[in-house]
Coordinates of C-alpha atoms and ligand atoms in Angstrom, one line a residue:
M4 CA 0.5 0.2 0.0
A5 CA 1.5 3.3 -1.5
N6 CA 1.8 6.5 1.6
K7 CA -1.6 8.6 1.1
S8 CA -1.3 11.8 0.3
M9 CA -4.3 14.5 1.4
V10 CA -6.1 14.4 -2.1
I11 CA -7.9 17.9 -3.4
G12 CA -10.8 17.6 -5.1
F13 CA -11.7 14.0 -4.5
S14 CA -15.6 14.4 -4.8
K15 CA -15.0 16.4 -8.3
L16 CA -13.3 13.7 -10.3
T17 CA -15.4 11.2 -12.3
R18 CA -15.7 8.3 -11.0
E19 CA -13.4 6.6 -12.8
Q20 CA -11.1 9.0 -11.6
K21 CA -12.1 8.6 -8.3
R22 CA -11.2 4.9 -8.8
D23 CA -8.2 5.4 -9.7
F24 CA -6.8 7.4 -7.3
I25 CA -8.1 4.0 -4.7
A26 CA -6.6 1.5 -6.7
S27 CA -3.0 3.7 -6.9
L28 CA -2.4 3.5 -3.5
F29 CA -3.0 -0.1 -3.8
D30 CA -0.2 -1.9 -4.4
N31 CA -1.2 -4.2 -7.2
H32 CA -3.3 -1.2 -9.1
K33 CA -4.9 -2.9 -11.8
G34 CA -6.8 -5.8 -9.2
A35 CA -7.7 -3.7 -6.8
A36 CA -9.5 -1.9 -10.4
A37 CA -10.9 -4.4 -11.7
Q38 CA -12.3 -6.3 -8.2
L39 CA -14.2 -1.8 -7.6
D40 CA -15.5 -3.3 -11.1
C41 CA -16.9 -6.3 -10.1
F42 CA -19.1 -5.3 -8.6
L43 CA -20.7 -3.2 -10.4
H44 CA -24.1 -3.8 -12.5
S45 CA -24.5 -4.5 -15.4
D46 CA -27.1 -2.2 -16.1
T47 CA -25.6 1.4 -16.7
S48 CA -28.3 3.8 -15.8
L49 CA -29.4 1.1 -12.3
Q50 CA -25.4 1.4 -11.6
K51 CA -25.7 4.6 -12.4
R52 CA -29.3 4.9 -10.0
F53 CA -26.8 3.0 -6.7
E54 CA -24.0 5.7 -7.4
E55 CA -26.2 8.2 -6.7
F56 CA -28.0 7.3 -3.6
S57 CA -24.4 8.3 -1.9
E58 CA -21.8 10.9 -2.4
N59 CA -18.0 10.2 -3.9
T60 CA -18.8 6.1 -5.4
I61 CA -16.6 4.1 -6.0
S62 CA -18.6 -0.1 -6.4
N63 CA -21.9 -1.4 -4.4
Y64 CA -20.6 -3.3 -1.7
F65 CA -22.4 -6.5 -1.3
L66 CA -25.7 -8.5 1.0
P67 CA -26.8 -12.0 1.0
Y68 CA -30.5 -11.2 0.1
G69 CA -32.1 -14.5 1.7
I70 CA -35.4 -15.3 2.3
V71 CA -37.3 -17.4 5.8
P72 CA -40.7 -19.0 4.2
N73 CA -43.3 -20.0 5.4
I74 CA -43.7 -16.9 8.3
L75 CA -47.5 -17.1 9.9
I76 CA -49.0 -13.2 10.2
N77 CA -51.7 -12.9 12.2
E78 CA -53.1 -16.3 10.2
E79 CA -51.4 -14.0 7.2
I80 CA -47.9 -16.3 5.7
F81 CA -45.4 -14.2 4.1
H82 CA -42.0 -15.7 3.1
L83 CA -40.3 -12.4 4.2
P84 CA -37.0 -11.3 2.5
M85 CA -33.6 -10.5 5.0
V86 CA -30.7 -9.1 4.2
I87 CA -27.4 -9.9 6.2
E88 CA -24.4 -11.0 6.8
E89 CA -24.2 -12.8 9.2
S90 CA -24.5 -16.3 9.7
S91 CA -27.4 -18.6 11.2
V92 CA -29.7 -14.9 11.9
V93 CA -31.7 -16.6 8.7
A94 CA -31.0 -20.1 10.3
A95 CA -32.7 -19.1 12.9
A96 CA -35.6 -16.7 12.0
S97 CA -36.9 -19.4 10.1
N98 CA -36.1 -22.3 12.7
S99 CA -38.2 -20.1 15.1
A100 CA -41.5 -19.6 11.7
K101 CA -41.6 -22.9 11.1
F102 CA -41.9 -24.2 15.3
W103 CA -44.7 -21.5 15.2
A104 CA -46.6 -21.6 12.7
S105 CA -48.3 -24.6 13.9
R106 CA -48.5 -22.6 17.2
G107 CA -51.0 -20.4 15.9
G108 CA -47.8 -18.3 14.3
F109 CA -47.1 -14.6 15.2
H110 CA -49.2 -12.3 16.4
A111 CA -49.7 -8.5 15.9
E112 CA -50.8 -4.9 16.2
V113 CA -49.6 -1.2 15.9
L114 CA -49.9 1.1 18.8
G115 CA -50.2 3.9 17.3
I116 CA -48.2 5.7 13.8
T117 CA -47.5 9.4 15.2
K118 CA -43.5 10.8 14.7
M119 CA -42.0 14.0 16.6
G120 CA -40.0 16.5 15.3
H121 CA -38.7 19.7 17.2
V122 CA -37.6 23.8 16.4
H123 CA -35.3 23.9 19.0
F124 CA -34.7 27.9 20.3
L125 CA -33.9 30.4 22.9
W126 CA -36.5 32.7 24.0
N127 CA -35.0 35.7 26.1
D128 CA -37.5 38.1 26.5
D129 CA -41.3 37.0 29.3
P130 CA -42.6 33.8 28.5
E131 CA -45.7 35.4 28.7
V132 CA -45.7 36.8 25.9
L133 CA -45.0 33.8 23.4
F134 CA -47.1 31.9 25.5
N135 CA -49.6 34.0 25.2
A136 CA -49.0 34.7 21.9
F137 CA -48.8 30.8 20.9
D138 CA -52.5 29.7 19.4
E139 CA -51.2 32.5 17.1
I140 CA -47.8 31.5 16.8
K141 CA -49.5 28.2 15.6
D142 CA -51.6 29.3 13.1
R143 CA -49.5 30.9 11.2
L144 CA -47.2 27.7 12.1
I145 CA -49.4 25.6 10.2
L146 CA -50.6 28.9 7.7
E147 CA -47.9 29.3 6.1
A148 CA -46.3 25.3 5.9
K149 CA -49.3 24.4 4.1
P150 CA -47.6 24.1 0.4
L151 CA -46.0 21.8 2.6
T152 CA -48.8 19.7 3.6
A153 CA -51.0 20.3 1.1
N154 CA -50.2 16.3 -0.7
M155 CA -50.0 14.5 3.0
E156 CA -52.6 15.9 3.8
K157 CA -54.9 14.3 1.1
R158 CA -53.5 11.2 1.7
G159 CA -55.1 11.7 5.3
G160 CA -51.4 12.3 7.6
G161 CA -50.1 15.6 7.6
I162 CA -49.4 18.0 11.1
M163 CA -50.7 16.2 14.3
N164 CA -50.3 18.3 16.8
I165 CA -47.7 20.8 18.1
E166 CA -46.9 22.1 21.8
L167 CA -44.5 25.0 22.4
V168 CA -42.4 23.2 25.1
D169 CA -41.2 25.3 28.4
M170 CA -37.1 22.7 28.5
T171 CA -35.8 26.5 30.7
H172 CA -35.1 24.6 34.1
E173 CA -32.8 22.4 31.8
I174 CA -31.3 25.2 30.0
A175 CA -31.6 29.4 30.1
H176 CA -34.6 30.4 28.1
Y177 CA -35.0 26.8 25.9
Y178 CA -38.4 25.9 25.1
Q179 CA -38.8 24.1 21.7
L180 CA -41.8 23.3 19.7
K181 CA -42.7 20.1 19.0
V182 CA -44.7 18.4 16.6
S183 CA -46.1 16.0 16.2
F184 CA -47.0 14.2 12.2
D185 CA -49.1 11.3 11.2
T186 CA -46.8 11.2 7.5
C187 CA -49.0 8.2 6.7
D188 CA -46.6 4.9 4.8
S189 CA -43.9 7.1 4.4
M190 CA -41.1 7.1 6.9
G191 CA -41.5 10.9 6.7
A192 CA -37.9 11.5 7.3
N193 CA -37.4 15.0 4.6
F194 CA -41.5 15.8 5.3
I195 CA -41.0 16.0 8.5
N196 CA -37.8 17.5 8.7
S197 CA -39.0 20.9 5.8
C198 CA -42.0 20.8 7.9
L199 CA -39.7 21.7 11.0
E200 CA -38.1 24.3 8.4
S201 CA -40.7 26.6 7.6
F202 CA -41.4 26.8 11.3
A203 CA -38.5 28.3 12.0
A204 CA -38.3 30.3 9.7
T205 CA -42.0 31.5 10.6
L206 CA -41.7 31.8 14.2
D207 CA -37.9 33.6 13.4
G208 CA -39.8 36.5 11.3
I209 CA -42.3 36.2 14.3
G210 CA -39.4 36.9 17.0
K211 CA -38.7 39.9 16.1
A212 CA -42.3 41.7 16.4
L213 CA -43.2 39.8 19.5
S214 CA -39.5 41.4 20.4
H215 CA -40.4 44.6 19.2
G216 CA -38.0 44.2 16.2
K217 CA -35.3 43.3 19.3
D218 CA -33.6 39.4 18.5
S219 CA -34.3 38.3 21.6
L220 CA -36.1 35.1 19.6
Q221 CA -33.1 32.5 18.2
I222 CA -33.4 29.5 16.0
I223 CA -31.1 26.4 17.6
M224 CA -32.1 24.5 15.5
S225 CA -34.9 22.0 13.3
I226 CA -35.1 18.5 12.6
L227 CA -37.0 15.6 13.4
S228 CA -36.8 12.4 16.8
N229 CA -35.1 9.8 15.7
Y230 CA -36.8 8.6 19.1
T231 CA -41.0 7.5 18.1
P232 CA -42.4 5.7 20.5
E233 CA -45.6 6.4 20.0
C234 CA -45.0 5.6 16.6
R235 CA -44.8 1.4 18.5
V236 CA -45.9 -1.8 17.4
K237 CA -46.6 -5.4 19.8
V238 CA -46.2 -9.0 18.3
W239 CA -45.5 -11.8 20.4
V240 CA -46.5 -15.7 19.9
E241 CA -48.6 -17.8 22.7
C242 CA -48.7 -22.0 23.6
L243 CA -49.7 -24.9 26.2
I244 CA -46.7 -24.7 27.8
E245 CA -46.5 -29.0 27.7
E246 CA -46.8 -27.3 23.4
L247 CA -43.1 -26.6 24.3
D248 CA -41.7 -30.1 25.4
G249 CA -38.4 -30.9 23.6
L250 CA -37.7 -27.7 22.7
G251 CA -34.6 -28.4 25.0
E252 CA -32.6 -31.7 25.3
G253 CA -33.9 -33.3 28.4
M254 CA -36.3 -30.4 29.5
N255 CA -40.2 -30.5 29.4
G256 CA -41.9 -27.6 28.3
L257 CA -42.4 -26.5 32.2
E258 CA -38.5 -26.3 32.6
F259 CA -38.0 -24.7 28.9
A260 CA -40.4 -22.1 30.2
K261 CA -39.0 -21.5 33.3
K262 CA -35.4 -21.7 31.9
F263 CA -36.5 -19.3 29.0
E264 CA -38.4 -17.2 32.1
L265 CA -35.8 -16.5 33.4
A266 CA -33.0 -15.8 30.4
V267 CA -35.4 -13.0 29.5
K268 CA -35.6 -11.3 33.5
I269 CA -31.8 -11.6 32.8
A270 CA -32.0 -9.3 30.2
Q271 CA -34.1 -7.2 31.9
I272 CA -32.0 -6.3 35.2
D273 CA -28.7 -7.0 33.7
P274 CA -27.8 -4.0 31.4
Y275 CA -24.3 -6.0 30.0
R276 CA -27.3 -9.1 29.2
A277 CA -29.7 -6.3 27.5
A278 CA -27.3 -5.4 25.1
T279 CA -26.3 -8.5 23.2
H280 CA -30.4 -9.3 23.8
N281 CA -31.3 -6.0 22.3
K282 CA -28.6 -7.0 19.7
G283 CA -30.9 -10.4 18.6
I284 CA -33.6 -8.7 18.4
Y285 CA -32.7 -5.7 15.7
N286 CA -31.0 -9.0 13.9
G287 CA -34.4 -10.2 12.2
I288 CA -35.7 -6.5 12.3
D289 CA -32.3 -5.1 11.1
A290 CA -33.0 -7.2 7.3
V291 CA -36.2 -6.4 6.9
V292 CA -35.6 -3.4 7.5
I293 CA -32.2 -3.3 5.0
A294 CA -34.4 -5.6 3.1
T295 CA -37.0 -3.2 2.2
G296 CA -35.2 0.3 2.1
N297 CA -35.4 1.4 5.4
D298 CA -33.3 3.2 7.8
F299 CA -31.8 1.2 9.9
R300 CA -29.7 3.0 11.9
A301 CA -32.8 5.2 13.1
I302 CA -34.6 2.6 13.1
E303 CA -31.0 1.2 15.9
A304 CA -31.2 4.5 17.8
C305 CA -35.1 4.7 18.5
G306 CA -34.8 0.7 19.5
H307 CA -32.5 1.8 22.1
T308 CA -33.7 5.1 23.6
W309 CA -37.1 3.0 23.8
A310 CA -35.1 -0.3 26.5
A311 CA -34.5 2.9 28.7
H312 CA -37.5 3.9 28.2
N313 CA -38.4 3.0 32.3
G314 CA -34.8 4.2 33.5
R315 CA -31.9 1.8 33.0
Y316 CA -31.8 -0.1 30.0
S317 CA -33.7 -3.6 29.2
G318 CA -34.2 -5.4 27.3
L319 CA -37.4 -5.6 25.3
T320 CA -39.1 -8.2 25.3
T321 CA -41.3 -10.3 28.3
V322 CA -42.9 -13.1 29.1
D323 CA -45.0 -14.7 31.2
I324 CA -45.5 -18.3 32.2
S325 CA -48.1 -18.6 33.8
K326 CA -51.8 -19.3 33.7
G327 CA -50.2 -23.0 32.5
K328 CA -49.8 -20.7 29.2
F329 CA -46.3 -19.5 27.3
C330 CA -46.4 -16.0 25.7
Y331 CA -44.1 -13.9 25.0
A332 CA -44.3 -10.5 23.0
L333 CA -42.3 -8.0 21.8
E334 CA -42.7 -4.2 22.2
V335 CA -41.2 -1.9 19.9
P336 CA -40.7 1.5 18.4
L337 CA -41.0 1.3 15.1
S338 CA -40.8 4.0 12.7
I339 CA -41.3 2.7 9.2
G340 CA -41.9 3.6 5.2
T341 CA -43.7 2.1 2.4
V342 CA -43.6 4.6 0.0
G343 CA -40.3 7.2 -0.8
G344 CA -37.1 6.6 -0.5
L345 CA -35.0 3.9 -0.9
T346 CA -38.6 2.2 -1.4
S347 CA -39.4 2.8 -4.6
L348 CA -35.3 3.6 -5.8
H349 CA -33.5 0.4 -5.4
P350 CA -35.1 -2.8 -6.9
L351 CA -34.1 -5.2 -4.5
A352 CA -36.9 -3.1 -1.7
R353 CA -39.8 -2.8 -4.2
F354 CA -38.9 -6.2 -4.8
S355 CA -39.0 -7.0 -1.5
L356 CA -42.4 -5.4 -0.4
E357 CA -43.8 -6.9 -3.8
L358 CA -43.0 -10.8 -2.3
L359 CA -44.7 -9.3 1.1
G360 CA -47.9 -7.9 -0.8
E361 CA -47.2 -3.7 -1.2
P362 CA -48.2 -4.0 2.3
S363 CA -49.3 -0.5 4.3
A364 CA -46.3 1.3 7.4
E365 CA -48.3 -0.6 9.8
K366 CA -48.3 -3.2 8.3
L367 CA -44.2 -3.2 7.5
M368 CA -44.0 -2.4 11.3
E369 CA -45.8 -5.9 12.6
I370 CA -43.4 -7.6 10.0
A371 CA -40.6 -6.2 11.0
A372 CA -41.2 -6.5 14.7
V373 CA -42.0 -10.4 14.3
A374 CA -38.6 -11.0 12.5
G375 CA -36.7 -9.2 15.4
L376 CA -39.0 -11.7 18.3
A377 CA -38.5 -14.9 15.6
N378 CA -34.4 -14.4 15.9
N379 CA -34.2 -12.9 19.6
F380 CA -36.9 -16.6 19.8
G381 CA -34.4 -18.8 18.5
A382 CA -32.1 -17.1 20.1
I383 CA -33.0 -17.5 23.6
R384 CA -33.5 -21.8 22.4
S385 CA -29.8 -22.2 21.8
L386 CA -29.1 -20.1 24.6
I387 CA -30.0 -22.4 26.6
T388 CA -30.3 -25.5 25.3
K389 CA -27.3 -25.9 23.6
G390 CA -25.9 -23.3 23.4
I391 CA -25.6 -20.6 19.5
Q392 CA -21.2 -22.3 19.3
S393 CA -22.4 -24.8 17.6
G394 CA -25.0 -23.9 15.0
H395 CA -23.3 -20.8 14.6
M396 CA -20.4 -22.1 14.2
K397 CA -21.5 -24.5 11.7
M398 CA -22.4 -21.4 9.5
H399 CA -19.1 -20.3 9.9
L400 CA -17.6 -23.0 8.0
Q401 CA -18.5 -21.9 4.8
N402 CA -17.6 -17.9 4.8
M403 CA -14.1 -20.4 6.8
L404 CA -13.5 -22.3 3.4
N405 CA -14.2 -19.8 1.3
F406 CA -11.5 -17.1 2.9
M407 CA -9.6 -20.6 2.6
G408 CA -9.9 -21.0 -0.9
A409 CA -11.7 -24.4 -0.7
T410 CA -12.8 -25.5 -3.3
D411 CA -15.7 -26.7 -4.1
E412 CA -15.4 -30.3 -3.6
E413 CA -13.5 -30.0 -0.3
K414 CA -16.5 -28.0 1.2
K415 CA -18.9 -31.3 0.6
R416 CA -16.8 -32.9 2.2
A417 CA -15.5 -30.6 5.3
E418 CA -19.7 -30.3 5.6
V419 CA -19.2 -34.0 6.2
W420 CA -16.2 -34.4 8.4
F421 CA -17.2 -31.5 10.8
K422 CA -21.0 -32.8 10.9
D423 CA -19.9 -34.2 14.8
K424 CA -17.1 -32.3 15.9
T425 CA -15.6 -29.0 17.1
V426 CA -15.4 -26.4 14.6
S427 CA -12.7 -24.0 14.3
Y428 CA -9.9 -22.2 12.1
K429 CA -7.1 -24.1 13.1
A430 CA -9.3 -27.0 12.9
V431 CA -10.5 -26.6 10.1
Q432 CA -7.4 -25.5 8.8
E433 CA -6.2 -28.2 8.9
Y434 CA -8.8 -29.9 7.9
L435 CA -7.7 -28.6 4.4
Q436 CA -4.3 -28.8 4.8
K437 CA -4.1 -32.9 4.7
S438 CA -6.9 -33.2 2.2
Ligands
MEV3 C1 -25.7 -12.7 18.2 O1 -25.6 -11.9 16.7 C2 -26.9 -12.2 18.8 C3 -27.1 -13.4 19.8 O2 -25.5 -12.7 20.6 C4 -28.1 -13.0 20.9 C5 -28.5 -13.3 22.2 O3 -27.0 -13.7 22.7 O4 -30.2 -12.8 22.4 C6 -27.1 -14.8 19.3

């Protein structure tokens, strides 16, 4: 690798020039350029579209697109698309899907769809002046944002409420416009941010008038919140305790349920375990969110904030094994969309939505949350029985064999050989050397 020096005007270069500059940093620059090029799409207009999703694009980055078949949600069957690089996630969700399909499937209910955003500002004058004028201010904010909201209103959504919040107990002179939105089937980030910036401009003008030309009002920023506790979904599974018989080797249903309950309780009281427990949930949720062209960073930020809403970061699932039943539930905020953004521009996101039967945003919330619960159920089931490593390493075997350049024939034989053996990097390396 050559010494890296500063590059000026990189963004102005063509894709090929950017590629060549980056490739020139490698010892084998022709090889590096070829490697970047081999992941380009053969359809040049599609390739251009991918490039334009982001900036300074020099190639595409592939991830596996897998399917969890036959997942039963509210009595409807879905074949769930998942984009994820981690082995075992699709397998875990598929096993859970199969297990629960014969026990009533997954149940789901959307609890709300309200999204939030704020204009953060300082008011350096008498609070009463602001609060007394607020009804009028609100009408002006809504009126002046009409060009932005008209379309959303036609679709049945728009601005739901605007509150003036006094935050001066936290920061001197600090107030918020706290705005709630209904963005229908879109995730709505652009709509919300545009509305908020319009409110900020209106408020700025009003502030000057209210303080008689003085600059008593200062806008700090206007931005949606990725924390959407009122855009929330609940999903759950339930069965008789006896129906869990055989899930854990040597355990009857009740023993399994009790151990499962303990594992869930540990995630509720210990943030170290909670983070991992929730990570397993987001293995499933993110994979569906990515497959449908939604923003997984927003989803995670929201979920982890929600996980701390009781004052302590906790596992997101709850279990109830009283009354002879096993009930396992996940309640999680999920702000996702099925129209707009990447959902219509990325061909595989479009494909996923078509495969799912063109769901509404609410239905997609249910589906993604189910993927989270399915993965988490599979993870806890493994953790309290045989552990995750045996299954995980078997799946990982393929990755290792590929990394070590094994042929298809060697891979087939290795799979058979390692069926009853511990998989480790060293063991696979030794096996390949000997075979
Ligand atoms: C691995 O990606 C996810 C798990 O660690 C989740 C869990 O521990 O619950 C298996």
